[in-house]
mmCIF file of C-alpha atoms and ligand atoms in Angstrom:
data_model
loop_
_atom_site.group_PDB
_atom_site.id
_atom_site.type_symbol
_atom_site.label_atom_id
_atom_site.label_comp_id
_atom_site.label_asym_id
_atom_site.label_seq_id
_atom_site.Cartn_x
_atom_site.Cartn_y
_atom_site.Cartn_z
ATOM 1 C CA UNK A 592 -50.201 107.758 102.322
ATOM 2 C CA UNK A 593 -51.383 110.958 103.999
ATOM 3 C CA UNK A 594 -53.279 109.772 107.036
ATOM 4 C CA UNK A 595 -56.223 111.893 108.218
ATOM 5 C CA UNK A 596 -55.449 113.773 111.443
ATOM 6 C CA UNK A 597 -58.250 114.962 113.717
ATOM 7 C CA UNK A 598 -56.775 117.327 116.304
ATOM 8 C CA UNK A 599 -58.556 118.947 119.249
ATOM 9 C CA UNK A 600 -57.199 122.279 120.522
ATOM 10 C CA UNK A 601 -58.747 122.808 123.943
ATOM 11 C CA UNK A 602 -57.250 126.288 124.431
ATOM 12 C CA UNK A 603 -57.647 127.558 128.022
ATOM 13 C CA UNK A 604 -60.203 124.941 129.034
ATOM 14 C CA UNK A 605 -60.322 121.928 131.378
ATOM 15 C CA UNK A 606 -58.598 121.225 134.671
ATOM 16 C CA UNK A 607 -56.670 117.958 135.112
ATOM 17 C CA UNK A 608 -59.803 116.352 136.613
ATOM 18 C CA UNK A 609 -61.923 117.516 133.671
ATOM 19 C CA UNK A 610 -59.261 116.237 131.293
ATOM 20 C CA UNK A 611 -59.491 112.829 132.932
ATOM 21 C CA UNK A 612 -63.299 112.926 132.622
ATOM 22 C CA UNK A 613 -63.021 113.716 128.911
ATOM 23 C CA UNK A 614 -60.560 110.898 128.231
ATOM 24 C CA UNK A 615 -62.661 108.358 130.145
ATOM 25 C CA UNK A 616 -65.757 109.326 128.185
ATOM 26 C CA UNK A 617 -63.995 109.609 124.821
ATOM 27 C CA UNK A 618 -61.892 106.430 124.687
ATOM 28 C CA UNK A 619 -64.756 103.906 124.478
ATOM 29 C CA UNK A 620 -66.449 105.906 121.702
ATOM 30 C CA UNK A 621 -63.507 105.645 119.328
ATOM 31 C CA UNK A 622 -62.443 102.053 120.076
ATOM 32 C CA UNK A 623 -61.407 100.292 116.876
ATOM 33 C CA UNK A 624 -61.346 103.429 114.688
ATOM 34 C CA UNK A 625 -57.789 102.772 113.599
ATOM 35 C CA UNK A 626 -57.674 104.553 110.242
ATOM 36 C CA UNK A 627 -57.582 108.079 111.598
ATOM 37 C CA UNK A 628 -54.927 109.691 113.738
ATOM 38 C CA UNK A 629 -56.385 111.514 116.740
ATOM 39 C CA UNK A 630 -54.572 114.122 118.838
ATOM 40 C CA UNK A 631 -55.677 116.285 121.749
ATOM 41 C CA UNK A 632 -54.052 119.520 122.900
ATOM 42 C CA UNK A 633 -54.989 120.150 126.552
ATOM 43 C CA UNK A 634 -53.568 123.092 128.521
ATOM 44 C CA UNK A 635 -50.062 122.602 129.994
ATOM 45 C CA UNK A 636 -51.405 121.833 133.476
ATOM 46 C CA UNK A 637 -53.285 118.792 132.150
ATOM 47 C CA UNK A 638 -50.547 117.348 129.955
ATOM 48 C CA UNK A 639 -48.862 115.121 132.506
ATOM 49 C CA UNK A 640 -52.139 113.537 133.608
ATOM 50 C CA UNK A 641 -53.328 113.174 130.007
ATOM 51 C CA UNK A 642 -50.015 111.621 129.001
ATOM 52 C CA UNK A 643 -50.368 108.947 131.678
ATOM 53 C CA UNK A 644 -53.991 108.214 130.793
ATOM 54 C CA UNK A 645 -53.258 107.949 127.080
ATOM 55 C CA UNK A 646 -50.300 105.593 127.477
ATOM 56 C CA UNK A 647 -50.995 102.432 125.492
ATOM 57 C CA UNK A 648 -53.796 104.076 123.480
ATOM 58 C CA UNK A 649 -53.598 105.342 119.912
ATOM 59 C CA UNK A 650 -54.457 108.915 120.850
ATOM 60 C CA UNK A 651 -51.618 111.376 120.533
ATOM 61 C CA UNK A 652 -50.943 114.270 122.822
ATOM 62 C CA UNK A 653 -49.804 117.764 121.894
ATOM 63 C CA UNK A 654 -48.888 121.082 123.490
ATOM 64 C CA UNK A 655 -50.629 124.313 122.465
ATOM 65 C CA UNK A 656 -47.393 126.308 122.430
ATOM 66 C CA UNK A 657 -43.753 126.183 123.548
ATOM 67 C CA UNK A 658 -40.866 128.517 124.247
ATOM 68 C CA UNK A 659 -37.942 128.443 121.840
ATOM 69 C CA UNK A 660 -35.245 128.380 124.522
ATOM 70 C CA UNK A 661 -34.364 125.065 126.100
ATOM 71 C CA UNK A 662 -34.366 126.236 129.758
ATOM 72 C CA UNK A 663 -33.600 129.227 131.921
ATOM 73 C CA UNK A 664 -35.055 132.448 133.300
ATOM 74 C CA UNK A 665 -38.267 132.640 131.226
ATOM 75 C CA UNK A 666 -41.017 132.971 133.817
ATOM 76 C CA UNK A 667 -44.204 131.258 132.746
ATOM 77 C CA UNK A 668 -42.699 129.511 129.742
ATOM 78 C CA UNK A 669 -42.630 125.820 128.805
ATOM 79 C CA UNK A 670 -39.838 124.194 126.791
ATOM 80 C CA UNK A 671 -40.021 121.563 124.087
ATOM 81 C CA UNK A 672 -38.338 118.961 126.291
ATOM 82 C CA UNK A 673 -40.959 119.530 129.016
ATOM 83 C CA UNK A 674 -43.659 118.729 126.463
ATOM 84 C CA UNK A 675 -41.801 115.626 125.352
ATOM 85 C CA UNK A 676 -41.452 114.521 128.986
ATOM 86 C CA UNK A 677 -45.246 114.727 129.403
ATOM 87 C CA UNK A 678 -45.741 112.411 126.430
ATOM 88 C CA UNK A 679 -46.374 114.991 123.705
ATOM 89 C CA UNK A 680 -45.766 114.148 120.077
ATOM 90 C CA UNK A 681 -47.197 117.323 118.568
ATOM 91 C CA UNK A 682 -47.081 121.050 119.315
ATOM 92 C CA UNK A 683 -49.080 123.898 117.790
ATOM 93 C CA UNK A 684 -46.885 126.720 116.512
ATOM 94 C CA UNK A 685 -48.105 130.118 115.373
ATOM 95 C CA UNK A 686 -51.776 129.713 116.297
ATOM 96 C CA UNK A 687 -53.513 133.008 115.448
ATOM 97 C CA UNK A 688 -54.401 133.547 119.114
ATOM 98 C CA UNK A 689 -50.708 133.334 119.998
ATOM 99 C CA UNK A 690 -49.815 135.682 117.127
ATOM 100 C CA UNK A 691 -52.571 138.187 117.986
ATOM 101 C CA UNK A 692 -52.788 138.078 121.782
ATOM 102 C CA UNK A 693 -49.263 137.100 122.819
ATOM 103 C CA UNK A 694 -47.081 138.801 120.228
ATOM 104 C CA UNK A 695 -45.771 135.718 118.417
ATOM 105 C CA UNK A 696 -44.405 137.360 115.269
ATOM 106 C CA UNK A 697 -42.835 135.615 112.276
ATOM 107 C CA UNK A 698 -39.391 135.531 113.905
ATOM 108 C CA UNK A 699 -40.712 133.912 117.072
ATOM 109 C CA UNK A 700 -42.826 131.442 115.103
ATOM 110 C CA UNK A 701 -39.744 130.371 113.204
ATOM 111 C CA UNK A 702 -37.662 129.976 116.375
ATOM 112 C CA UNK A 703 -40.428 127.923 117.991
ATOM 113 C CA UNK A 704 -40.685 125.716 114.939
ATOM 114 C CA UNK A 705 -36.945 125.075 115.031
ATOM 115 C CA UNK A 706 -37.024 124.355 118.786
ATOM 116 C CA UNK A 707 -39.876 121.890 118.305
ATOM 117 C CA UNK A 708 -38.101 120.078 115.485
ATOM 118 C CA UNK A 709 -34.784 119.834 117.276
ATOM 119 C CA UNK A 710 -36.400 118.248 120.315
ATOM 120 C CA UNK A 711 -38.183 115.599 118.259
ATOM 121 C CA UNK A 712 -41.673 117.124 118.376
ATOM 122 C CA UNK A 713 -43.909 117.246 115.292
ATOM 123 C CA UNK A 714 -45.041 120.872 114.889
ATOM 124 C CA UNK A 715 -48.407 121.866 113.449
ATOM 125 C CA UNK A 716 -47.737 125.249 111.866
ATOM 126 C CA UNK A 717 -50.875 127.412 111.858
ATOM 127 C CA UNK A 718 -51.376 130.022 109.156
ATOM 128 C CA UNK A 719 -54.353 132.098 108.080
ATOM 129 C CA UNK A 720 -55.588 135.535 107.088
ATOM 130 C CA UNK A 721 -57.845 137.975 108.944
ATOM 131 C CA UNK A 722 -61.178 139.419 107.828
ATOM 132 C CA UNK A 723 -59.708 142.595 106.366
ATOM 133 C CA UNK A 724 -56.977 140.722 104.465
ATOM 134 C CA UNK A 725 -59.610 138.419 103.005
ATOM 135 C CA UNK A 726 -61.782 141.396 101.992
ATOM 136 C CA UNK A 727 -58.808 142.887 100.149
ATOM 137 C CA UNK A 728 -58.268 139.621 98.300
ATOM 138 C CA UNK A 729 -54.927 139.044 100.050
ATOM 139 C CA UNK A 730 -55.682 135.673 101.677
ATOM 140 C CA UNK A 731 -53.250 133.616 99.640
ATOM 141 C CA UNK A 732 -50.495 136.229 99.870
ATOM 142 C CA UNK A 733 -50.776 136.372 103.661
ATOM 143 C CA UNK A 734 -50.664 132.603 103.987
ATOM 144 C CA UNK A 735 -47.704 132.130 101.657
ATOM 145 C CA UNK A 736 -45.821 134.967 103.406
ATOM 146 C CA UNK A 737 -46.374 133.220 106.744
ATOM 147 C CA UNK A 738 -45.158 129.955 105.240
ATOM 148 C CA UNK A 739 -42.030 131.477 103.704
ATOM 149 C CA UNK A 740 -41.007 133.255 106.866
ATOM 150 C CA UNK A 741 -41.523 130.138 109.015
ATOM 151 C CA UNK A 742 -40.091 127.419 106.797
ATOM 152 C CA UNK A 743 -36.515 127.184 105.663
ATOM 153 C CA UNK A 744 -36.650 123.503 105.023
ATOM 154 C CA UNK A 745 -39.564 121.162 105.163
ATOM 155 C CA UNK A 746 -39.592 117.517 106.039
ATOM 156 C CA UNK A 747 -43.129 116.540 105.051
ATOM 157 C CA UNK A 748 -43.087 113.716 107.568
ATOM 158 C CA UNK A 749 -42.390 116.109 110.435
ATOM 159 C CA UNK A 750 -44.362 119.295 109.798
ATOM 160 C CA UNK A 751 -48.135 119.552 109.435
ATOM 161 C CA UNK A 752 -49.618 122.803 108.092
ATOM 162 C CA UNK A 753 -52.996 124.003 109.379
ATOM 163 C CA UNK A 754 -54.929 126.657 107.465
ATOM 164 C CA UNK A 755 -56.979 128.519 110.040
ATOM 165 C CA UNK A 756 -58.607 131.668 108.652
ATOM 166 C CA UNK A 757 -58.924 134.038 111.610
ATOM 167 C CA UNK A 758 -62.437 135.104 110.575
ATOM 168 C CA UNK A 759 -63.605 131.496 110.992
ATOM 169 C CA UNK A 760 -62.097 130.787 114.423
ATOM 170 C CA UNK A 761 -64.619 130.654 117.237
ATOM 171 C CA UNK A 762 -67.123 132.604 115.131
ATOM 172 C CA UNK A 763 -69.342 129.802 113.898
ATOM 173 C CA UNK A 764 -68.527 131.093 110.412
ATOM 174 C CA UNK A 765 -66.780 128.110 108.828
ATOM 175 C CA UNK A 766 -64.969 128.478 105.526
ATOM 176 C CA UNK A 767 -66.897 126.633 102.844
ATOM 177 C CA UNK A 768 -65.274 123.345 101.784
ATOM 178 C CA UNK A 769 -64.414 125.102 98.488
ATOM 179 C CA UNK A 770 -62.595 127.969 100.238
ATOM 180 C CA UNK A 771 -60.777 125.523 102.546
ATOM 181 C CA UNK A 772 -59.835 123.292 99.609
ATOM 182 C CA UNK A 773 -58.708 126.274 97.538
ATOM 183 C CA UNK A 774 -56.246 127.315 100.224
ATOM 184 C CA UNK A 775 -55.129 123.735 100.965
ATOM 185 C CA UNK A 776 -54.325 123.311 97.309
ATOM 186 C CA UNK A 777 -52.501 126.681 97.217
ATOM 187 C CA UNK A 778 -50.461 125.609 100.259
ATOM 188 C CA UNK A 779 -49.573 122.315 98.591
ATOM 189 C CA UNK A 780 -48.632 124.220 95.442
ATOM 190 C CA UNK A 781 -46.407 126.561 97.434
ATOM 191 C CA UNK A 782 -44.680 123.642 99.178
ATOM 192 C CA UNK A 783 -44.125 121.914 95.819
ATOM 193 C CA UNK A 784 -42.584 124.975 94.228
ATOM 194 C CA UNK A 785 -40.372 125.658 97.249
ATOM 195 C CA UNK A 786 -39.361 122.158 98.361
ATOM 196 C CA UNK A 787 -40.224 119.926 95.391
ATOM 197 C CA UNK A 788 -43.255 118.004 94.215
ATOM 198 C CA UNK A 789 -42.643 115.056 96.486
ATOM 199 C CA UNK A 790 -42.803 117.240 99.607
ATOM 200 C CA UNK A 791 -45.896 118.978 98.206
ATOM 201 C CA UNK A 792 -47.620 115.658 97.686
ATOM 202 C CA UNK A 793 -46.710 114.288 101.088
ATOM 203 C CA UNK A 794 -47.156 117.191 103.505
ATOM 204 C CA UNK A 795 -50.366 117.038 105.515
ATOM 205 C CA UNK A 796 -52.607 120.062 105.356
ATOM 206 C CA UNK A 797 -55.407 120.596 107.899
ATOM 207 C CA UNK A 798 -58.309 123.029 108.055
ATOM 208 C CA UNK A 799 -59.403 124.745 111.282
ATOM 209 C CA UNK A 800 -62.104 127.275 112.143
ATOM 210 C CA UNK A 801 -65.577 126.438 113.507
ATOM 211 C CA UNK A 802 -65.340 122.770 112.535
ATOM 212 C CA UNK A 803 -68.254 120.796 113.995
ATOM 213 C CA UNK A 804 -69.922 117.402 113.514
ATOM 214 C CA UNK A 805 -72.149 118.813 110.748
ATOM 215 C CA UNK A 806 -69.457 120.285 108.508
ATOM 216 C CA UNK A 807 -66.424 118.065 109.238
ATOM 217 C CA UNK A 808 -67.314 115.373 106.672
ATOM 218 C CA UNK A 809 -67.622 117.796 103.753
ATOM 219 C CA UNK A 810 -64.379 119.544 104.694
ATOM 220 C CA UNK A 811 -62.390 116.325 105.042
ATOM 221 C CA UNK A 812 -63.948 115.062 101.814
ATOM 222 C CA UNK A 813 -61.904 117.627 99.874
ATOM 223 C CA UNK A 814 -58.861 116.104 98.164
ATOM 224 C CA UNK A 815 -56.144 118.383 99.587
ATOM 225 C CA UNK A 816 -57.443 118.497 103.167
ATOM 226 C CA UNK A 817 -55.955 115.813 105.389
ATOM 227 C CA UNK A 818 -57.794 116.504 108.607
ATOM 228 C CA UNK A 819 -59.107 119.192 110.904
ATOM 229 C CA UNK A 820 -57.940 121.279 113.849
ATOM 230 C CA UNK A 821 -60.989 121.652 116.065
ATOM 231 C CA UNK A 822 -61.403 124.169 118.883
ATOM 232 C CA UNK A 823 -64.790 124.512 120.613
ATOM 233 C CA UNK A 824 -66.290 121.232 119.375
ATOM 234 C CA UNK A 825 -63.302 119.233 120.637
ATOM 235 C CA UNK A 826 -64.244 119.978 124.263
ATOM 236 C CA UNK A 827 -67.222 117.653 124.082
ATOM 237 C CA UNK A 828 -66.272 113.965 123.820
ATOM 238 C CA UNK A 829 -69.416 113.056 121.829
ATOM 239 C CA UNK A 830 -68.972 115.875 119.304
ATOM 240 C CA UNK A 831 -65.260 115.206 118.936
ATOM 241 C CA UNK A 832 -65.924 111.468 118.422
ATOM 242 C CA UNK A 833 -68.461 112.307 115.750
ATOM 243 C CA UNK A 834 -65.863 114.446 113.919
ATOM 244 C CA UNK A 835 -63.395 111.547 114.200
ATOM 245 C CA UNK A 836 -65.979 109.237 112.604
ATOM 246 C CA UNK A 837 -66.357 111.684 109.686
ATOM 247 C CA UNK A 838 -62.606 111.380 109.196
ATOM 248 C CA UNK A 839 -62.771 107.584 109.279
ATOM 249 C CA UNK A 840 -65.036 107.522 106.242
ATOM 250 C CA UNK A 841 -62.436 109.542 104.347
ATOM 251 C CA UNK A 842 -59.577 107.349 105.612
ATOM 252 C CA UNK A 843 -56.471 108.763 104.015
ATOM 253 C CA UNK A 844 -54.973 109.678 100.695
ATOM 254 C CA UNK A 845 -52.584 107.639 98.609
ATOM 255 C CA UNK A 846 -49.740 109.757 97.322
HETATM 256 P P1 LIG B 1441 -62.777 126.774 116.712
HETATM 257 O O1 LIG B 1441 -61.208 126.953 116.926
HETATM 258 O O2 LIG B 1441 -62.997 125.385 116.186
HETATM 259 O O3 LIG B 1441 -63.395 126.976 118.085
HETATM 260 O O4 LIG B 1441 -63.210 127.802 115.721
HETATM 261 C C1 LIG B 1441 -60.273 126.427 116.033
HETATM 262 C C2 LIG B 1441 -58.860 126.759 116.431
HETATM 263 O O5 LIG B 1441 -58.617 127.885 116.899
HETATM 264 O O6 LIG B 1441 -57.947 125.920 116.336
#
């Protein structure tokens, strides 16, 4: 069974006090919605407080990034074990903003993925093409290149793949459900050919890029899409809860 995952990437938003306000407002709105997995990704400075507040709830916590070394002289960096100690289960790896603004190239993405896995975290590997690559018709090539350079082995229970076309992130220009499904199915096909049909059938594949309460249902209704990675709309507890409810009606997929 591939369970639907609704993940909220807060990026550089919310202080610890604002994080607490979000969680207090959000929890009652999703009470009893057990069929969907929910995860939030607050900034590092809010993780400890969020981890304490979410203890005993079904909501998972994740980090937005990590460093690949375990400790040492890396000013400003956060290790996998620090995330684990704050209660994180997930970590985003290779988000396009990290690749574009912070120089995370394929080698670094791979090292981060390995560091996450060896510390027991569940990485969400983000892949996606830019506007120009899409215009040239290279979308699938870019995505499969990113997958091959990041993944040596794939345990479908441990790694989630998120297709996030860069042209759709923060632009209000969502990929149509057909475009999102086309890439999700290509990703599944790539995983099957590389790691076997069972892995291809079991790996969870998310879509991200301008997901909101109005389009989330149609996107998650597509057969190869197992959830969404939401940026802007995840900052508002009511909007995020509405996206979660869209996921509940889809439930999950038997594989
Ligand atoms: P967005 O961001 O929903 O604000 O487009 C998505 C993401 O970057 O994960």
